[in-house]
PDB file of C-alpha atoms in Angstrom:
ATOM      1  CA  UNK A   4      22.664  11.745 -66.654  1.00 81.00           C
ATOM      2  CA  UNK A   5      20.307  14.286 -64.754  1.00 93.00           C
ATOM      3  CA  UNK A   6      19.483  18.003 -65.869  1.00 95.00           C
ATOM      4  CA  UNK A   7      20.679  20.026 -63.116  1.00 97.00           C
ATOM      5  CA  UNK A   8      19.522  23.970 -62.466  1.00 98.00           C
ATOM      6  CA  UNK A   9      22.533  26.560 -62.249  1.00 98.00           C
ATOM      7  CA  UNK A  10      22.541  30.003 -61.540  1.00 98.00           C
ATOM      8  CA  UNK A  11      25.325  32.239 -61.727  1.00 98.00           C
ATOM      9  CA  UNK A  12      26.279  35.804 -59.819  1.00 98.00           C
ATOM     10  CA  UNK A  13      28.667  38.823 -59.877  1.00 98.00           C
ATOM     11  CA  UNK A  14      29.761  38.794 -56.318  1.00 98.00           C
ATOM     12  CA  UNK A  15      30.715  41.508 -53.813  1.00 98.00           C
ATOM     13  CA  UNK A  16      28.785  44.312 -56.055  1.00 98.00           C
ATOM     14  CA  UNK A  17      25.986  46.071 -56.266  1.00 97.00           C
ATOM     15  CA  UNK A  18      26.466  46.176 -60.532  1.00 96.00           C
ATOM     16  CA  UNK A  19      25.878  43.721 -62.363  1.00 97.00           C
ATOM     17  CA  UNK A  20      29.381  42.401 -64.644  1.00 96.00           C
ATOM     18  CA  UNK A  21      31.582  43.868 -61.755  1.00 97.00           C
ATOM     19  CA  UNK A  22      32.526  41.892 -58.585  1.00 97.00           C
ATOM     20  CA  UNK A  23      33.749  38.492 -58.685  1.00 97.00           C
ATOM     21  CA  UNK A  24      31.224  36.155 -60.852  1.00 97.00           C
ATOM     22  CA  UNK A  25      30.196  32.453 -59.552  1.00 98.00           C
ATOM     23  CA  UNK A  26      28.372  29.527 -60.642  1.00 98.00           C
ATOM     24  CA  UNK A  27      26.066  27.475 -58.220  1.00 98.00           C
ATOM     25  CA  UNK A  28      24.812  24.288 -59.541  1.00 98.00           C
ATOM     26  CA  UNK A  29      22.040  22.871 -57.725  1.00 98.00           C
ATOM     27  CA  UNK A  30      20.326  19.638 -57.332  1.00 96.00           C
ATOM     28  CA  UNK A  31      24.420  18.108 -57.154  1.00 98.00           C
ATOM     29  CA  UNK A  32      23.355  15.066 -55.403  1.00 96.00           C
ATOM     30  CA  UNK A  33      24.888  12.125 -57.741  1.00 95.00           C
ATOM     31  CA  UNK A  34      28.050  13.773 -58.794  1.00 97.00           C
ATOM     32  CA  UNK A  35      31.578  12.765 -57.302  1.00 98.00           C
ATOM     33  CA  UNK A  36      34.627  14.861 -56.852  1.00 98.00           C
ATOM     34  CA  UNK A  37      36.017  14.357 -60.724  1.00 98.00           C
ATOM     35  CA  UNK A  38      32.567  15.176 -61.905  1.00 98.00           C
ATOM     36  CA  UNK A  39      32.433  18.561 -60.368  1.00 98.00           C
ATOM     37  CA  UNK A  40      35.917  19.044 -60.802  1.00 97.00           C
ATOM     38  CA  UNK A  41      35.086  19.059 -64.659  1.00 98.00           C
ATOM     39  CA  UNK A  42      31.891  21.154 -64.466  1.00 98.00           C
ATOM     40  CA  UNK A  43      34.062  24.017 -62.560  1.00 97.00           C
ATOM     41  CA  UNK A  44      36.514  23.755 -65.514  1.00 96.00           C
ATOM     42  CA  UNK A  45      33.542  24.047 -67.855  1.00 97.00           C
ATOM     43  CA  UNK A  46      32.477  27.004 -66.281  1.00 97.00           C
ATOM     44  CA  UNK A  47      36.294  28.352 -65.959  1.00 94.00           C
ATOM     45  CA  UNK A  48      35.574  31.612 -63.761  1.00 93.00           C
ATOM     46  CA  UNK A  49      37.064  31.416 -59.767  1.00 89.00           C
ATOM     47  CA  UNK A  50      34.822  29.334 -58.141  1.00 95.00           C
ATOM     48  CA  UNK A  51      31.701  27.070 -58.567  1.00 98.00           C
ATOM     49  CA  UNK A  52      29.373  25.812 -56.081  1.00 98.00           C
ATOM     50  CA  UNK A  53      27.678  23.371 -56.007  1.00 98.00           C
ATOM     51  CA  UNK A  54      24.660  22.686 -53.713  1.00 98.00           C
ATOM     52  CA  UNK A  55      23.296  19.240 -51.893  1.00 98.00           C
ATOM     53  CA  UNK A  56      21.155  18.669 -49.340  1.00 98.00           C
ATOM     54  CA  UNK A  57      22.163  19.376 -46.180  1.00 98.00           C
ATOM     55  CA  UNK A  58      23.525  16.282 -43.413  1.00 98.00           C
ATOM     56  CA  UNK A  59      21.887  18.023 -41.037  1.00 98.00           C
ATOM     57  CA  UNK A  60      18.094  19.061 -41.707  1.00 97.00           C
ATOM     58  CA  UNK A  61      18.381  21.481 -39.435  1.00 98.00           C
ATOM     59  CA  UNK A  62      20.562  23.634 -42.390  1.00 98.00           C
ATOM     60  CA  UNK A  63      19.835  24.676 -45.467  1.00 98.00           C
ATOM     61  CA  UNK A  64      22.266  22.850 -47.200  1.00 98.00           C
ATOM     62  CA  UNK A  65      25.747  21.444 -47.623  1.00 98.00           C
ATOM     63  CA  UNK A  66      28.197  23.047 -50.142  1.00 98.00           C
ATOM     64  CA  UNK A  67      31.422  22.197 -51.982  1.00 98.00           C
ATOM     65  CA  UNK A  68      33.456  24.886 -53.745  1.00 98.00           C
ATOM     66  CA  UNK A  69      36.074  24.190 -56.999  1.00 96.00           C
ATOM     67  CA  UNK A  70      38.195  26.160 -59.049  1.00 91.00           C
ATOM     68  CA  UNK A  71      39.132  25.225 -62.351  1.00 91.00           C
ATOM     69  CA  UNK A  72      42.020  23.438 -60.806  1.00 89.00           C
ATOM     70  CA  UNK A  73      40.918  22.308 -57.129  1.00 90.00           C
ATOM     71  CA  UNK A  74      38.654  21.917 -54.345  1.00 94.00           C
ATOM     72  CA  UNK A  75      38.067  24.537 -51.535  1.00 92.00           C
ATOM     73  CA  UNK A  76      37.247  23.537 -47.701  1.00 93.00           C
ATOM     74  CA  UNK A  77      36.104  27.475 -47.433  1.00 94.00           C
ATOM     75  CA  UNK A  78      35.753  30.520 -49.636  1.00 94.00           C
ATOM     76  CA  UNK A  79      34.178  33.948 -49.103  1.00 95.00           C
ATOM     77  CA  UNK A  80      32.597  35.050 -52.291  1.00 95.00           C
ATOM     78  CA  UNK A  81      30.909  31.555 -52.341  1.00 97.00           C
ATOM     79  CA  UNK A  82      30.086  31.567 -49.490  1.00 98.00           C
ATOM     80  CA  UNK A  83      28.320  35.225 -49.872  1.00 98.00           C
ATOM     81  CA  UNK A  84      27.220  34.140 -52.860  1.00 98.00           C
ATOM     82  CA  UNK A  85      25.450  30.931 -52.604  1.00 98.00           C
ATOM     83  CA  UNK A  86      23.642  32.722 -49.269  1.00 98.00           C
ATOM     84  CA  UNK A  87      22.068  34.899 -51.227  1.00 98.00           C
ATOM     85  CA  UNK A  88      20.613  33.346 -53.964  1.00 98.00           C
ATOM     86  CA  UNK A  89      19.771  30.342 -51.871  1.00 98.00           C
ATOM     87  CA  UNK A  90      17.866  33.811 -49.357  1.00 98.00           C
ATOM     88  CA  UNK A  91      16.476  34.551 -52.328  1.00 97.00           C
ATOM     89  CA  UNK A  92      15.277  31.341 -53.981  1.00 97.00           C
ATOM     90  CA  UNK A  93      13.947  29.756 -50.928  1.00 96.00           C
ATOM     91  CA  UNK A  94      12.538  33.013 -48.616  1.00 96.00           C
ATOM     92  CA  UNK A  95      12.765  35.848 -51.141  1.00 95.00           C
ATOM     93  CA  UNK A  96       9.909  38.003 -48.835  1.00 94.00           C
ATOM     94  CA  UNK A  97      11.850  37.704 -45.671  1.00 94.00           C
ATOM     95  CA  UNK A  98      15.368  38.903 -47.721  1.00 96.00           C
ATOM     96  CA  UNK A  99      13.796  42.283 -48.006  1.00 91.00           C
ATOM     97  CA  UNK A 100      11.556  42.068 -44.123  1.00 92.00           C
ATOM     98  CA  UNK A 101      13.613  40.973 -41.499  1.00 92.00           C
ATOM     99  CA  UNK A 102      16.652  39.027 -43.407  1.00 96.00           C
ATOM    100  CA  UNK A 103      16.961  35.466 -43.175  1.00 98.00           C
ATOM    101  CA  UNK A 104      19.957  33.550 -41.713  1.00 98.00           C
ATOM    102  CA  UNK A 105      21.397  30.682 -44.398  1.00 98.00           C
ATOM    103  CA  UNK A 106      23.345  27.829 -42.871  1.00 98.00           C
ATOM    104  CA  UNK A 107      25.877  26.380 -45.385  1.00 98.00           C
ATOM    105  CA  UNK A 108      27.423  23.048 -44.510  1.00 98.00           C
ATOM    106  CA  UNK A 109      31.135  23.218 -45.878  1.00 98.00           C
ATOM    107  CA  UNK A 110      34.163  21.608 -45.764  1.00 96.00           C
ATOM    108  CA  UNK A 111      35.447  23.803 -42.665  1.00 96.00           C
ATOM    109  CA  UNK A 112      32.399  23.788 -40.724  1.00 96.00           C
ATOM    110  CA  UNK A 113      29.103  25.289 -40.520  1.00 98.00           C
ATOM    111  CA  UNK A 114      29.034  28.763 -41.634  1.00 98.00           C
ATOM    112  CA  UNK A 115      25.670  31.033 -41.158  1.00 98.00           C
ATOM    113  CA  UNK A 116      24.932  33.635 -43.491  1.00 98.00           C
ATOM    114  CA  UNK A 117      22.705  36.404 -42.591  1.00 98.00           C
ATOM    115  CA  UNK A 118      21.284  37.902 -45.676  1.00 98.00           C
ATOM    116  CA  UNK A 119      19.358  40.966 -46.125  1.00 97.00           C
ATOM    117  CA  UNK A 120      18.049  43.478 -48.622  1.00 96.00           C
ATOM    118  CA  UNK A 121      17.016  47.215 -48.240  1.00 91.00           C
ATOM    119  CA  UNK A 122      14.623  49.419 -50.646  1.00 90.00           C
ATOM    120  CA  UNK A 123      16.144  49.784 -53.834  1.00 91.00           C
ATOM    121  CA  UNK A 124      19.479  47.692 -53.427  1.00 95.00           C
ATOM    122  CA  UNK A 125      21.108  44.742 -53.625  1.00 97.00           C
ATOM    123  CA  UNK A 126      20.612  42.084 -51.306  1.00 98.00           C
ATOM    124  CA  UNK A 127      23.894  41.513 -48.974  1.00 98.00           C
ATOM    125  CA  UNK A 128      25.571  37.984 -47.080  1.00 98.00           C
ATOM    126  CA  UNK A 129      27.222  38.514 -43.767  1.00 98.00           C
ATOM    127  CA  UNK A 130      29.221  35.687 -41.889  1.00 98.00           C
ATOM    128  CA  UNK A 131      31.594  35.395 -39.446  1.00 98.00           C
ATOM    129  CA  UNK A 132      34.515  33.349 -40.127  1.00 97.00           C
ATOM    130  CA  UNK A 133      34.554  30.150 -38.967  1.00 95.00           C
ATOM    131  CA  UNK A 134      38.430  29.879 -38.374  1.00 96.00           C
ATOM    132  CA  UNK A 135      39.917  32.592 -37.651  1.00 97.00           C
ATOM    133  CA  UNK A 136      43.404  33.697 -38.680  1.00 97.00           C
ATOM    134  CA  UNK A 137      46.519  32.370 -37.836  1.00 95.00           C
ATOM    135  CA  UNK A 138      49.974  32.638 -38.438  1.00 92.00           C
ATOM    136  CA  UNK A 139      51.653  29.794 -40.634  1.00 88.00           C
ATOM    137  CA  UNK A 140      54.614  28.766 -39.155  1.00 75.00           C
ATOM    138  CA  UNK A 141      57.140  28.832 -42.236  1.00 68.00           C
ATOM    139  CA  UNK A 142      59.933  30.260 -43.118  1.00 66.00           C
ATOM    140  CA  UNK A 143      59.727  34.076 -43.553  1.00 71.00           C
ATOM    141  CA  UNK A 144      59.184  34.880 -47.275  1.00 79.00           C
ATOM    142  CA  UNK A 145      62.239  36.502 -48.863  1.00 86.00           C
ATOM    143  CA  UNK A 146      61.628  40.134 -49.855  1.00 91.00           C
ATOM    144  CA  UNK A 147      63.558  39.577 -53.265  1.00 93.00           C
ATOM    145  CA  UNK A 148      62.168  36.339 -54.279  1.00 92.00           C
ATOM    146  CA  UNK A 149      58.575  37.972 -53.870  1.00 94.00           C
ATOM    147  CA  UNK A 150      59.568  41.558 -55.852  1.00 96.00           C
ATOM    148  CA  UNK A 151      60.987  38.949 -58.534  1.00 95.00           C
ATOM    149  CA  UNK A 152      58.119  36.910 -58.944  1.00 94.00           C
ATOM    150  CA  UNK A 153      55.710  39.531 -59.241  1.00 97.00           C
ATOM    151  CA  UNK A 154      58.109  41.847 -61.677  1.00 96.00           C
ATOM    152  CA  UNK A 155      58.022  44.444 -58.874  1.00 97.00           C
ATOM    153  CA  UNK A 156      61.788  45.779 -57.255  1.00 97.00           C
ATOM    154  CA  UNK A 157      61.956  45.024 -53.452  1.00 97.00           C
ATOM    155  CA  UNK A 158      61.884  48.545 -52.484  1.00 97.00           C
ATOM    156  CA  UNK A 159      57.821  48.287 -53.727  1.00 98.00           C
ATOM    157  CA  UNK A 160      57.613  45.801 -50.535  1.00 97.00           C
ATOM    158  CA  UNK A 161      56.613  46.617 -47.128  1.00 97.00           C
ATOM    159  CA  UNK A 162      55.750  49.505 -46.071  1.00 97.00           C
ATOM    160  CA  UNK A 163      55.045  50.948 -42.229  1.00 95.00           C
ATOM    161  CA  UNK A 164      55.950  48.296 -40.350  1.00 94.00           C
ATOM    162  CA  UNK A 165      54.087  45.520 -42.663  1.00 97.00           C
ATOM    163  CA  UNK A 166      56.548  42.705 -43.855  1.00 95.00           C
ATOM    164  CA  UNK A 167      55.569  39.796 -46.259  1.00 94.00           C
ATOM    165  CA  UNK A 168      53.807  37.450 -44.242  1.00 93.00           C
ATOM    166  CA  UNK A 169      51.554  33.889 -44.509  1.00 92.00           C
ATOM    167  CA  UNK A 170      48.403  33.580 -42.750  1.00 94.00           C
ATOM    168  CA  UNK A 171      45.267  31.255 -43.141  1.00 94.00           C
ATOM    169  CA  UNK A 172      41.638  31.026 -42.186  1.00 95.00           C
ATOM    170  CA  UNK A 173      41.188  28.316 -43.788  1.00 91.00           C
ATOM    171  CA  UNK A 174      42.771  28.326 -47.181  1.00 90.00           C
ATOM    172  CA  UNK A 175      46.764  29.918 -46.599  1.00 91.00           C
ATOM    173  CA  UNK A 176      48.011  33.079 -48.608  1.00 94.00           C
ATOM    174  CA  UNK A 177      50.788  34.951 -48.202  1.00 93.00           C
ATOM    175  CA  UNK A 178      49.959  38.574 -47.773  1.00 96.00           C
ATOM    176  CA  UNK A 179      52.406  40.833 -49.547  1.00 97.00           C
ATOM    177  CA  UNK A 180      51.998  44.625 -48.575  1.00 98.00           C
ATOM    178  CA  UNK A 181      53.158  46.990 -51.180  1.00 98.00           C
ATOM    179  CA  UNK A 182      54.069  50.325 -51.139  1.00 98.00           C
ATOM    180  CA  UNK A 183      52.029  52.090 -53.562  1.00 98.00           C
ATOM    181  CA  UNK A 184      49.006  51.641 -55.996  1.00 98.00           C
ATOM    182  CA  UNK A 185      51.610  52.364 -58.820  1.00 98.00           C
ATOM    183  CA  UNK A 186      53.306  49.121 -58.038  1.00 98.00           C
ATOM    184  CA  UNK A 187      49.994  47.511 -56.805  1.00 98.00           C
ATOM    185  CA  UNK A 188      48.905  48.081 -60.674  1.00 98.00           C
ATOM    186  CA  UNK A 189      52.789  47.030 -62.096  1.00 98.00           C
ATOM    187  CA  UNK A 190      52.609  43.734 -60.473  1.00 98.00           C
ATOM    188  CA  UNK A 191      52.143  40.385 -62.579  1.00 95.00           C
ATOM    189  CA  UNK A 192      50.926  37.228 -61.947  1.00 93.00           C
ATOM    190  CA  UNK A 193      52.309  34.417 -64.114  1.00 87.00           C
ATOM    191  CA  UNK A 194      52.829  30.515 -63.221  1.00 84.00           C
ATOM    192  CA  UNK A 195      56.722  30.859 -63.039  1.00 86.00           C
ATOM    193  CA  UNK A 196      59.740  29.152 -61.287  1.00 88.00           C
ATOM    194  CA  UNK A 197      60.385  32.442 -59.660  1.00 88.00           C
ATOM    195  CA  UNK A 198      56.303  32.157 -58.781  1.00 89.00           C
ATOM    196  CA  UNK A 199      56.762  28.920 -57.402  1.00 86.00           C
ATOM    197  CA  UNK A 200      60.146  29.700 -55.750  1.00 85.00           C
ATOM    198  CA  UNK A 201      58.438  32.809 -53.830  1.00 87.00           C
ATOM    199  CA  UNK A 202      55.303  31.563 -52.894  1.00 85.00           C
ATOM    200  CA  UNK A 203      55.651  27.386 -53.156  1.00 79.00           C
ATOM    201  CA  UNK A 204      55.576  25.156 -50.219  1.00 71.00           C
ATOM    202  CA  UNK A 205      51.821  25.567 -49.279  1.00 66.00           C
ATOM    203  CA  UNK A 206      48.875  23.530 -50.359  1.00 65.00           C
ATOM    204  CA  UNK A 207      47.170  26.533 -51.755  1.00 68.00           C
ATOM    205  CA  UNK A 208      50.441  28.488 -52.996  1.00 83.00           C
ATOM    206  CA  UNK A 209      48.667  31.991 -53.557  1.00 91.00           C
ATOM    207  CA  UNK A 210      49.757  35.598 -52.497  1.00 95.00           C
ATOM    208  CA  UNK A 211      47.464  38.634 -51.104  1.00 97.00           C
ATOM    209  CA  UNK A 212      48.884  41.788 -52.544  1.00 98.00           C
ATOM    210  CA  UNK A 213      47.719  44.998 -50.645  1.00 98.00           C
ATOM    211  CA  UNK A 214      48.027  49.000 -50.333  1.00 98.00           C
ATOM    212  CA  UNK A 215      46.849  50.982 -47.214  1.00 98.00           C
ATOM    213  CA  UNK A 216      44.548  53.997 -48.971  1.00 98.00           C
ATOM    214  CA  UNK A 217      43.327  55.276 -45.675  1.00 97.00           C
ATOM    215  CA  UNK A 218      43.227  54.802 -41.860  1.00 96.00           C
ATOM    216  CA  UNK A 219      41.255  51.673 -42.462  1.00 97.00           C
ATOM    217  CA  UNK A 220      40.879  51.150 -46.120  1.00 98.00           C
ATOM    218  CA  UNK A 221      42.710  49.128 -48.871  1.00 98.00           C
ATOM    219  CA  UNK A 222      42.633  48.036 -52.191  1.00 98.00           C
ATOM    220  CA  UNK A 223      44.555  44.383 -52.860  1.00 98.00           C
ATOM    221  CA  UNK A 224      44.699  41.912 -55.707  1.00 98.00           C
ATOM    222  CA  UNK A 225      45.017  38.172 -55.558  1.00 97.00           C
ATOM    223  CA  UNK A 226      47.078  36.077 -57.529  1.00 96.00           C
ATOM    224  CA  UNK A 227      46.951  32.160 -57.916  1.00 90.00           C
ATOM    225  CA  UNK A 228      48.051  31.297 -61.193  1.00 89.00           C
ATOM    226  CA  UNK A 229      48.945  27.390 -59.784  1.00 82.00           C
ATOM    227  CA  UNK A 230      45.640  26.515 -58.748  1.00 79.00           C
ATOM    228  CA  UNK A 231      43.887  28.157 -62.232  1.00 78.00           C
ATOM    229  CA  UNK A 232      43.378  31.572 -60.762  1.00 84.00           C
ATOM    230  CA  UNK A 233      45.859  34.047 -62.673  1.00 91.00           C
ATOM    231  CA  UNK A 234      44.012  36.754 -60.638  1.00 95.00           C
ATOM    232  CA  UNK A 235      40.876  37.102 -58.592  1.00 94.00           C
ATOM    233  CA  UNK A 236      38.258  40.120 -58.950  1.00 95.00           C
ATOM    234  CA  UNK A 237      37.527  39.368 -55.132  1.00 97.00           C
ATOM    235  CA  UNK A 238      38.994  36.943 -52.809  1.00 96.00           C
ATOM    236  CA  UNK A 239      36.913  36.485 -49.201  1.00 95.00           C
ATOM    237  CA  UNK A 240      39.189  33.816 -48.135  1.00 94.00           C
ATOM    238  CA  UNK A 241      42.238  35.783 -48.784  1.00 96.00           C
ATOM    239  CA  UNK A 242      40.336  39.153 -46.760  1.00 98.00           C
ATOM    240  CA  UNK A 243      39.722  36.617 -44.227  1.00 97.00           C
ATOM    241  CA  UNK A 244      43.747  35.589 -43.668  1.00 97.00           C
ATOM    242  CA  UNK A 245      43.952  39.270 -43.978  1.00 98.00           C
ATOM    243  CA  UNK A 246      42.312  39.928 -40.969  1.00 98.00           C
ATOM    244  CA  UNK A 247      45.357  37.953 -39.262  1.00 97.00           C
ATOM    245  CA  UNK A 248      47.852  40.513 -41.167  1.00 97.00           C
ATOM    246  CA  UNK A 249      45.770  43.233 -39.784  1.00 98.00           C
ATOM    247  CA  UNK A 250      46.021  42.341 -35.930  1.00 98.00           C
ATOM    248  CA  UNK A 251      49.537  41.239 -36.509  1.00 96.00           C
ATOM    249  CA  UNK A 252      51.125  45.056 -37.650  1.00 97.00           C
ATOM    250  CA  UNK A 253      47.978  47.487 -37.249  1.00 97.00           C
ATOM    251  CA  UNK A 254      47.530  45.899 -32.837  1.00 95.00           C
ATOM    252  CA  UNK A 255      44.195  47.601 -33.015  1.00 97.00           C
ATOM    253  CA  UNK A 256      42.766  48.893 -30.078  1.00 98.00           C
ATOM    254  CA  UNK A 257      40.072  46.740 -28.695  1.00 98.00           C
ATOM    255  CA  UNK A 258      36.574  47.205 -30.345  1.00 98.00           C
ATOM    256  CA  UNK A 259      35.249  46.534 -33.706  1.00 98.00           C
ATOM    257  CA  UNK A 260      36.926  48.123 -36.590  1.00 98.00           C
ATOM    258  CA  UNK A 261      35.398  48.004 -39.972  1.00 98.00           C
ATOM    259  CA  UNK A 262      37.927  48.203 -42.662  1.00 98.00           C
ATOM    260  CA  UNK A 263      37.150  48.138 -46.408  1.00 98.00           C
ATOM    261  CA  UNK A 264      38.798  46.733 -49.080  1.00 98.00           C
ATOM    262  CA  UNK A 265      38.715  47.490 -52.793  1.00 98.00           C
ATOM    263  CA  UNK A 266      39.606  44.566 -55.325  1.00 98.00           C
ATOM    264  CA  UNK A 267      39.374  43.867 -58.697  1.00 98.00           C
ATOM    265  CA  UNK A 268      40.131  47.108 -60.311  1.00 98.00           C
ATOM    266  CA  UNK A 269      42.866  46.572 -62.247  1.00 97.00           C
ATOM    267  CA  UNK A 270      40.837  43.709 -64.114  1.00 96.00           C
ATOM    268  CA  UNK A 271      37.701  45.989 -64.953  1.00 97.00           C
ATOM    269  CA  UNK A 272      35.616  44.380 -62.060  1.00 97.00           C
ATOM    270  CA  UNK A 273      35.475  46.462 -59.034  1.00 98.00           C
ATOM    271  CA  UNK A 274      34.455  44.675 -55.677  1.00 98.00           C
ATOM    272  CA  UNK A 275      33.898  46.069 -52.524  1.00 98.00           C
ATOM    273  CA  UNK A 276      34.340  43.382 -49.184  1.00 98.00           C
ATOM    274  CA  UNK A 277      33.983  44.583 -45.698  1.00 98.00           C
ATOM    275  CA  UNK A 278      35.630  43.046 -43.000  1.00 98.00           C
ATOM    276  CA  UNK A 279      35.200  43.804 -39.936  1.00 98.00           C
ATOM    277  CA  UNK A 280      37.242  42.829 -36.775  1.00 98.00           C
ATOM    278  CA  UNK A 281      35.958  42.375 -33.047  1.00 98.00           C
ATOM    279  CA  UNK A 282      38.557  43.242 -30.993  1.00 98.00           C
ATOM    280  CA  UNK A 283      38.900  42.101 -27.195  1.00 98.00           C
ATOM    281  CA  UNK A 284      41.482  42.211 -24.733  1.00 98.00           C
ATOM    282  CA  UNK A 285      44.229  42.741 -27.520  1.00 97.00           C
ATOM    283  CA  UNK A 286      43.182  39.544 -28.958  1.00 98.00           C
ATOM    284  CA  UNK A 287      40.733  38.797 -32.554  1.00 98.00           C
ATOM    285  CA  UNK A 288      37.450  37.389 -30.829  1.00 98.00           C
ATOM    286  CA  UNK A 289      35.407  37.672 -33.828  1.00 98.00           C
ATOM    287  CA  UNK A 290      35.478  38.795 -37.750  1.00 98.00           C
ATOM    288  CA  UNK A 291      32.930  39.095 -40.570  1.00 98.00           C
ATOM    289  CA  UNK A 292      32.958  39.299 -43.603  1.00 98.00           C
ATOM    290  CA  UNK A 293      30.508  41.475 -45.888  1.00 98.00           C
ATOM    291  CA  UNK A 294      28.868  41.966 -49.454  1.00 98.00           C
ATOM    292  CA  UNK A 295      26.624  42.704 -51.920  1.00 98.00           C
ATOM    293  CA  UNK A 296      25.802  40.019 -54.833  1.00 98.00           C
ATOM    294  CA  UNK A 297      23.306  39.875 -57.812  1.00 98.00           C
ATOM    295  CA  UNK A 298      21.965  37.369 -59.900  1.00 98.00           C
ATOM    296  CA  UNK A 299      23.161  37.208 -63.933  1.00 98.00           C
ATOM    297  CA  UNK A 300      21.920  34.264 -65.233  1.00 98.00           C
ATOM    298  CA  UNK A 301      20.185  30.650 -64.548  1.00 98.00           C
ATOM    299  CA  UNK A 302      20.252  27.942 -66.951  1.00 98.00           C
ATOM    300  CA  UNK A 303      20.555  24.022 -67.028  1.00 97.00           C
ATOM    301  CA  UNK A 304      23.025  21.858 -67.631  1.00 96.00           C
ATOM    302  CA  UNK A 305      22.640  18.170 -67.982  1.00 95.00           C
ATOM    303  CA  UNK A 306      25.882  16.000 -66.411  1.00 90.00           C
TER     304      UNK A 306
END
């Protein structure tokens, strides 16, 4: 048994108890999968980090990422989230000078976060993903299975010329566009046979609900009730697979195009992610992903 330092953060906010909270458990060195499996349950909220030294020495550390109910090879709030407190912990003058890059072994790759801090706010993790989108190639998702699943009617799918589609980045979601923020707020997420029957067939059966509120903002919600996450305030890896729905029906021109997107709202925890797509030749070349976190509490815990 070892006492092990935690820390944990609202995510994707500038408030404090709004965004999407994490727990990062340091000093994880010792403990197998089952271990942190349990400690993730323990702390029940959407993810849990926890933080080893790195393979390389050349990082700053390696990472693995649970929810109560499985492992992660990527995640974005994490991701943000363990970048800057480890900015903070480890170079807290250079957060708020010139920023400080964080390099986070994890299961996908290497991912670098740049993290930075100006007068008066809170500090903010950029990275660019290190997969980027692509199409999975299953079967198209049936419009009526998906309204039934989520308690919606099938004319709240789709809208423009978005369809019900599945897309990963890493970690695969089906990305469900919905007509209106009425039936963005209607929709339900429960561990179902229709549930299963709509969005099954995936190793990480979850579904990206989203509503266009301007030229290029959104507001979305994220259900995974199979994998422990009923909903999620804010879901990076989801915004991430997004960015594959986006050049798929928006074909934006080539450039970078910054779109924001809203989350958590209907929950009581507001999050704001910005993703922001690199557009060349008609083609994705590179995407980021954006946000603010802050610290809530630190602690021990003694596994």
């Amino acid at each position: 048994m070892a006492r092990r330092r935690f820390h944990t953060l609202d995510v994707f906010t500038e408030q404090k108890l709004a965004g999407n909270p994490l727990a990062v458990v340091h000093d994880s060195e010792g403990l197998d999968t089952e271990a942190m499996q349990a400690i993730a349950r323990e702390f029940n909220i959407s993810e849990t980090v926890f933080v080893m030294e790195p393979e390389d020495p050349v990082n700053t550390a390696k990472i693995r990422i649970f929810t109560p109910g499985s492992e992660l090879p990527f995640a974005g709030h994490p991701t943000v989230g363990a970048g800057v407190l480890l900015a903070q912990l480890r170079a807290p003058e250079l957060v708020g000078a010139s920023g400080v890059v964080i390099a986070l072994e994890e299961k996908i790759g290497l991912v670098k976060v740049e993290v930075s801090r100006r007068t008066g706010r809170a500090a903010r993790g950029l990275f660019a993903l290190p997969r980027l989108p692509g199409l999975i190639a299953e079967p198209q998702r049936d419009a009526a299975l998906v309204a039934e699943a989520l308690g919606l009617s099938v004319g709240d799918i789709g809208f423009g010329g978005h369809t019900v589609a599945n897309f990963s980045a890493g970690v695969p979601y089906t990305t469900v566009p919905l007509a209106s923020l009425e039936a963005l707020a209607r929709a339900k997420s429960m561990a179902t046979p229709a549930f299963d029957a709509a969005f099954g067939g995936t190793a990480h059966p979850c579904c990206y609900l989203y509503v266009r509120t301007g030229p290029e903002s959104w507001q979305a919600r994220m259900f995974g009730p199979t994998i422990g996450v009923p909903e999620d305030p804010a879901t990076g890896s989801a915004a991430a697979a997004f960015a594959g729905t986006l050049m798929s029906f928006e074909e934006p021109a080539d450039g970078q195009h910054q779109h924001v997107i809203l989350q958590g709202v209907e929950m009581g925890r507001p999050s704001e992610i910005v993703l922001t797509l690199d557009v060349e030749g008609g083609a994705l070349r590179e995407a980021t992903i954006g946000g603010a976190a802050v610290i809530i509490s630190e602690g021990t815990i003694d596994i």
